[in-house]
Coordinates of C-alpha atoms in Angstrom, one line a residue:
X1 CA 38.8 -14.8 -161.3
X2 CA 37.1 -17.8 -162.9
X3 CA 34.2 -19.1 -161.0
X4 CA 33.5 -22.8 -161.8
X5 CA 30.6 -23.0 -159.6
X6 CA 27.0 -23.5 -161.4
X7 CA 26.2 -19.9 -162.5
X8 CA 23.4 -18.3 -160.6
X9 CA 21.3 -15.2 -161.6
X10 CA 21.4 -15.7 -165.6
X11 CA 17.7 -15.5 -165.8
X12 CA 17.5 -12.4 -163.8
X13 CA 20.3 -10.8 -165.6
X14 CA 18.5 -11.1 -168.8
X15 CA 15.3 -9.8 -167.5
X16 CA 17.1 -6.7 -166.0
X17 CA 19.0 -6.3 -169.3
X18 CA 15.5 -6.3 -171.4
X19 CA 14.3 -4.0 -168.9
X20 CA 17.1 -1.5 -169.4
X21 CA 17.0 -1.8 -173.2
X22 CA 13.4 -1.0 -173.1
X23 CA 14.1 2.2 -171.2
X24 CA 16.8 3.3 -173.5
X25 CA 14.7 2.5 -176.4
X26 CA 12.3 5.5 -174.9
X27 CA 15.1 7.7 -173.7
X28 CA 17.8 7.1 -176.3
X29 CA 16.2 5.6 -179.5
X30 CA 18.6 3.5 -181.5
X31 CA 21.0 2.7 -178.5
X32 CA 21.3 -0.9 -177.1
X33 CA 23.7 -2.8 -174.9
X34 CA 26.9 -4.3 -176.3
X35 CA 25.9 -7.9 -175.5
X36 CA 23.3 -10.4 -176.4
X37 CA 20.8 -11.8 -173.9
X38 CA 22.8 -14.1 -171.3
X39 CA 20.1 -16.8 -170.6
X40 CA 19.3 -18.2 -174.1
X41 CA 23.0 -19.3 -174.8
X42 CA 23.5 -21.1 -171.6
X43 CA 20.2 -23.0 -172.0
X44 CA 21.3 -23.9 -175.1
X45 CA 24.4 -25.2 -173.5
X46 CA 22.4 -27.4 -171.3
X47 CA 20.5 -28.7 -174.0
X48 CA 23.9 -29.8 -175.8
X49 CA 24.6 -31.8 -172.6
X50 CA 21.3 -33.2 -172.3
X51 CA 21.6 -34.6 -176.0
X52 CA 25.0 -36.1 -175.0
X53 CA 23.4 -37.9 -172.1
X54 CA 20.9 -39.3 -174.8
X55 CA 18.2 -40.3 -172.5
X56 CA 15.0 -38.6 -173.7
X57 CA 12.9 -39.0 -170.5
X58 CA 15.8 -37.7 -168.2
X59 CA 15.4 -34.4 -166.2
X60 CA 17.5 -31.3 -165.1
X61 CA 17.6 -31.5 -161.3
X62 CA 18.1 -28.3 -159.3
X63 CA 19.9 -28.8 -156.0
X64 CA 19.0 -26.0 -153.7
X65 CA 19.1 -24.8 -150.1
X66 CA 16.0 -25.3 -147.9
X67 CA 15.8 -21.6 -147.4
X68 CA 16.5 -20.8 -151.2
X69 CA 15.1 -17.7 -152.0
X70 CA 16.5 -17.5 -155.7
X71 CA 13.4 -19.1 -157.4
X72 CA 12.7 -16.2 -159.7
X73 CA 15.9 -16.7 -161.2
X74 CA 15.4 -20.6 -161.4
X75 CA 12.1 -20.1 -162.7
X76 CA 13.6 -18.2 -165.9
X77 CA 15.7 -21.4 -166.5
X78 CA 12.8 -24.0 -165.9
X79 CA 10.4 -22.2 -168.2
X80 CA 13.4 -21.8 -171.0
X81 CA 14.6 -25.5 -170.8
X82 CA 10.8 -26.5 -171.2
X83 CA 9.4 -24.0 -173.6
X84 CA 12.5 -24.3 -176.1
X85 CA 13.7 -27.9 -175.5
X86 CA 11.0 -29.8 -173.8
X87 CA 13.3 -30.7 -170.8
X88 CA 11.3 -31.2 -167.6
X89 CA 13.1 -29.7 -164.5
X90 CA 12.9 -31.1 -160.8
X91 CA 13.8 -29.1 -157.5
X92 CA 14.9 -30.8 -154.4
X93 CA 17.1 -29.9 -151.4
X94 CA 20.5 -32.2 -150.8
X95 CA 18.6 -33.7 -147.8
X96 CA 15.8 -34.7 -149.9
X97 CA 18.3 -36.4 -152.4
X98 CA 19.8 -38.3 -149.6
X99 CA 16.3 -39.6 -148.8
X100 CA 15.1 -40.4 -152.3
X101 CA 17.6 -40.8 -154.5
X102 CA 18.7 -44.4 -155.8
X103 CA 21.5 -45.6 -158.1
X104 CA 20.6 -48.3 -160.5
X105 CA 23.3 -49.4 -163.3
X106 CA 25.2 -46.3 -162.5
X107 CA 22.3 -44.1 -163.3
X108 CA 20.6 -41.7 -160.8
X109 CA 17.1 -41.9 -160.2
X110 CA 14.6 -39.5 -158.0
X111 CA 10.8 -39.6 -157.7
X112 CA 10.8 -42.0 -160.4
X113 CA 12.7 -40.0 -163.0
X114 CA 16.3 -40.4 -164.2
X115 CA 18.3 -37.5 -163.7
X116 CA 20.7 -36.3 -166.6
X117 CA 22.1 -33.2 -165.1
X118 CA 22.6 -32.2 -161.6
X119 CA 22.8 -28.4 -161.4
X120 CA 24.1 -27.4 -157.9
X121 CA 22.4 -24.1 -156.4
X122 CA 23.6 -25.3 -153.1
X123 CA 26.4 -27.3 -151.3
X124 CA 29.3 -25.0 -152.7
X125 CA 31.1 -25.0 -149.1
X126 CA 32.4 -27.8 -147.0
X127 CA 30.4 -26.7 -144.1
X128 CA 27.1 -27.7 -146.0
X129 CA 28.3 -31.5 -145.9
X130 CA 27.3 -32.0 -142.2
X131 CA 27.5 -35.7 -141.8
X132 CA 29.3 -38.3 -143.5
X133 CA 26.0 -39.3 -145.3
X134 CA 26.2 -35.9 -147.3
X135 CA 29.8 -36.9 -148.4
X136 CA 28.6 -40.5 -149.4
X137 CA 25.6 -39.0 -151.3
X138 CA 28.0 -36.7 -153.3
X139 CA 30.4 -39.8 -153.9
X140 CA 27.4 -41.7 -155.6
X141 CA 26.6 -38.8 -157.5
X142 CA 29.8 -38.6 -158.7
X143 CA 30.3 -42.1 -159.7
X144 CA 26.9 -41.9 -161.5
X145 CA 26.5 -41.3 -165.2
X146 CA 24.6 -38.1 -164.6
X147 CA 26.3 -34.7 -165.8
X148 CA 27.1 -32.6 -162.7
X149 CA 27.4 -28.7 -162.8
X150 CA 30.0 -28.4 -161.5
X151 CA 31.7 -32.2 -161.1
X152 CA 34.0 -32.4 -158.1
X153 CA 37.2 -31.7 -160.1
X154 CA 35.8 -28.4 -161.3
X155 CA 34.4 -27.4 -158.0
X156 CA 38.0 -28.0 -156.5
X157 CA 39.5 -26.0 -159.4
X158 CA 37.2 -23.0 -158.1
X159 CA 39.2 -22.7 -154.7
X160 CA 41.2 -19.6 -154.6
X161 CA 44.2 -22.2 -153.9
X162 CA 44.3 -23.3 -157.5
X163 CA 43.9 -19.9 -158.7
X164 CA 46.9 -18.9 -156.8
X165 CA 48.7 -22.0 -158.4
X166 CA 48.1 -20.7 -161.9
X167 CA 50.1 -17.7 -160.9
X168 CA 53.1 -19.8 -160.3
X169 CA 55.9 -19.6 -162.9
X170 CA 55.5 -22.2 -165.7
X171 CA 52.1 -23.4 -164.7
X172 CA 50.1 -21.8 -167.1
X173 CA 52.7 -22.5 -169.9
X174 CA 51.8 -26.2 -169.4
X175 CA 48.5 -25.1 -171.1
X176 CA 49.1 -22.2 -173.2
X177 CA 51.6 -20.9 -175.6
X178 CA 54.2 -18.3 -173.7
X179 CA 52.5 -15.3 -175.4
X180 CA 49.0 -16.6 -174.5
X181 CA 50.1 -17.2 -171.0
X182 CA 51.3 -13.8 -170.7
X183 CA 48.2 -12.3 -171.8
X184 CA 45.9 -14.4 -169.4
X185 CA 48.4 -13.8 -166.5
X186 CA 48.1 -10.1 -166.9
X187 CA 44.2 -10.3 -166.1
X188 CA 45.0 -11.9 -162.8
X189 CA 45.0 -10.1 -159.4
X190 CA 48.1 -10.9 -157.4
X191 CA 47.6 -13.7 -154.6
X192 CA 49.9 -14.9 -152.3
X193 CA 49.6 -18.3 -150.1
X194 CA 50.4 -17.9 -146.4
X195 CA 52.6 -20.9 -145.3
X196 CA 54.1 -20.9 -141.9
X197 CA 57.8 -19.9 -142.5
X198 CA 59.6 -16.9 -144.3
X199 CA 57.5 -17.0 -147.5
X200 CA 54.3 -16.9 -145.5
X201 CA 55.7 -14.0 -143.3
X202 CA 56.9 -12.1 -146.2
X203 CA 53.3 -12.0 -147.6
X204 CA 52.0 -11.0 -144.1
X205 CA 54.0 -8.2 -144.2
X206 CA 52.6 -6.8 -147.4
X207 CA 49.3 -6.4 -145.7
X208 CA 50.7 -4.6 -142.7
X209 CA 52.6 -2.2 -145.0
X210 CA 49.3 -1.5 -147.0
X211 CA 46.2 -2.5 -145.5
X212 CA 44.0 -1.0 -148.1
X213 CA 45.9 -2.7 -150.8
X214 CA 45.1 -6.2 -149.9
X215 CA 42.2 -8.5 -148.4
X216 CA 42.5 -11.7 -146.8
X217 CA 40.3 -14.4 -148.3
X218 CA 39.2 -18.3 -147.3
X219 CA 38.4 -20.4 -150.0
X220 CA 34.4 -19.9 -149.7
X221 CA 31.8 -19.1 -151.8
X222 CA 28.6 -17.1 -151.7
X223 CA 30.0 -13.7 -150.4
X224 CA 30.5 -12.4 -146.7
X225 CA 33.5 -14.5 -146.1
X226 CA 36.4 -11.6 -146.7
X227 CA 38.4 -9.8 -144.4
X228 CA 39.4 -6.2 -144.9
X229 CA 41.5 -3.6 -143.4
X230 CA 41.7 -3.4 -139.5
X231 CA 40.0 -6.8 -139.1
X232 CA 42.5 -8.3 -141.5
X233 CA 45.4 -7.3 -139.5
X234 CA 43.8 -8.4 -136.5
X235 CA 43.1 -11.6 -138.0
X236 CA 46.8 -12.1 -139.1
X237 CA 48.1 -11.2 -135.7
X238 CA 46.0 -13.9 -134.4
X239 CA 47.0 -16.5 -136.8
X240 CA 50.7 -15.7 -136.3
X241 CA 52.5 -19.0 -135.8
X242 CA 49.3 -21.0 -136.4
X243 CA 48.7 -23.7 -139.1
X244 CA 45.1 -22.1 -139.6
X245 CA 46.8 -19.2 -141.5
X246 CA 47.4 -21.7 -144.4
X247 CA 43.9 -21.8 -144.8
X248 CA 43.7 -18.1 -146.2
X249 CA 45.1 -16.3 -148.9
X250 CA 46.0 -12.8 -149.4
X251 CA 44.8 -11.0 -152.5
X252 CA 45.4 -7.7 -154.2
X253 CA 42.4 -5.6 -153.4
X254 CA 40.8 -4.5 -157.0
X255 CA 39.3 -1.0 -156.8
X256 CA 37.2 -0.4 -159.8
X257 CA 36.2 3.4 -160.8
X258 CA 33.4 4.9 -158.9
X259 CA 30.3 5.6 -160.8
X260 CA 27.2 7.6 -160.1
X261 CA 24.0 5.8 -159.9
X262 CA 20.7 5.0 -158.3
X263 CA 19.6 1.7 -156.6
X264 CA 15.8 0.6 -156.8
X265 CA 15.1 -1.3 -153.6
X266 CA 12.2 -3.4 -152.4
X267 CA 10.6 -3.4 -148.9
X268 CA 9.2 -6.0 -146.9
X269 CA 5.7 -4.2 -147.7
X270 CA 6.4 -4.7 -151.4
X271 CA 6.9 -0.8 -152.1
X272 CA 9.7 0.0 -154.6
X273 CA 12.3 2.8 -153.4
X274 CA 14.4 4.8 -155.8
X275 CA 17.2 5.9 -153.6
X276 CA 19.4 9.3 -154.0
X277 CA 22.5 9.4 -156.6
X278 CA 25.4 7.6 -154.7
X279 CA 29.0 6.4 -155.5
X280 CA 28.9 2.9 -156.9
X281 CA 31.3 0.3 -158.0
X282 CA 30.5 -2.5 -160.5
X283 CA 32.0 -6.1 -161.0
X284 CA 31.6 -7.5 -164.7
X285 CA 31.1 -11.1 -165.0
X286 CA 31.1 -13.0 -168.2
X287 CA 28.8 -16.3 -168.2
X288 CA 30.5 -18.9 -170.3
X289 CA 29.3 -22.3 -171.6
X290 CA 31.6 -25.4 -172.0
X291 CA 30.3 -28.4 -173.3
X292 CA 32.8 -31.4 -174.0
X293 CA 32.3 -35.3 -174.2
X294 CA 33.9 -38.3 -172.5
X295 CA 36.7 -38.2 -175.2
X296 CA 37.5 -34.5 -174.8
X297 CA 35.9 -33.3 -178.1
X298 CA 34.5 -29.7 -177.3
X299 CA 30.8 -29.4 -178.2
X300 CA 30.4 -26.0 -177.3
X301 CA 32.8 -23.2 -176.0
X302 CA 31.3 -19.9 -175.9
X303 CA 30.7 -16.4 -174.0
X304 CA 27.0 -16.6 -173.3
X305 CA 26.6 -13.1 -172.0
X306 CA 27.2 -10.7 -169.0
X307 CA 26.2 -10.7 -165.4
X308 CA 26.8 -7.3 -163.9
X309 CA 26.5 -6.5 -160.3
X310 CA 26.7 -3.1 -158.7
X311 CA 27.0 -2.3 -155.3
X312 CA 27.6 0.9 -152.9
X313 CA 31.2 2.1 -153.0
X314 CA 31.4 2.4 -149.4
X315 CA 30.6 -1.4 -149.0
X316 CA 33.5 -3.9 -149.2
X317 CA 31.3 -6.9 -149.8
X318 CA 29.0 -7.0 -152.7
X319 CA 27.2 -10.0 -153.1
X320 CA 23.5 -10.1 -154.3
X321 CA 22.9 -13.1 -152.2
X322 CA 23.8 -11.3 -149.1
X323 CA 21.6 -8.0 -150.0
X324 CA 24.1 -5.7 -150.7
X325 CA 24.9 -6.0 -154.5
X326 CA 22.2 -5.5 -157.3
X327 CA 21.8 -6.6 -160.8
X328 CA 22.8 -4.1 -163.5
X329 CA 23.5 -3.7 -167.3
X330 CA 26.3 -2.3 -169.1
X331 CA 26.4 0.3 -172.0
X332 CA 29.7 1.5 -173.5
X333 CA 29.8 5.4 -174.0

């Protein structure tokens, strides 16, 4: 899966990696994780983009949700940008931007500062755009010279529909050699769209034949949106013959190996709890940095480092943002 929304949690991931390396230094001297720290290469990519914008007084702007709780992670980014490169960061909600943002000569300004880079930590789903004014603000941003992470094209490519389209015969070969396309396609989970008619009906039958082998997915971000097993079958029955079925995709249910592990969880009173050993599953993400100029010249294209999320094996959903998954680190034995 490729996730082209602005990457969250690189600061926390790096902090967890450092903590685990320290513990291994005490208990298994000389052993370290196989990856470098994730945050510094990502911040270096931001700096390359900021240099391309070439306005020394311009700022890096976080667009955050009104009830945002991820400020620990964001503070790592803010500190690294300032301490290493002298780049000032601002944070505001989208509604604040609607009220305070102005565009002059195709450049975006907020609170007297020119914005070099918009970093979307909100506004990833269509329901976030509640009024026409929300859409008009996004259009002004896209038309401005500021760099958007992501811009609207990359955000659309993030939809499951596009991931499914890349699986279609001949599509990936437009961009890669036959051998490269075969290698990349081998990493994809099987995906089926659900149009009304024989093709969609045939895909639906896959789910009914093996409810534990498939998951029903809308094009949504942030976790908590997928539909599993019995609920999936119930939803598919409700959608039979309805145009709404085309909103969903059927995806192969990936089942990673179970690993015994413990969780450290906090409570509202601030105390930490170390759980008993339980079965867990883990999702490994690789944070990547891609920077190119308006002529298509690639400035930076690198893997920054890992972002590992672990959850109880008994839970289908695993998002950190919804309180089920936790940040983790990887060690190869």
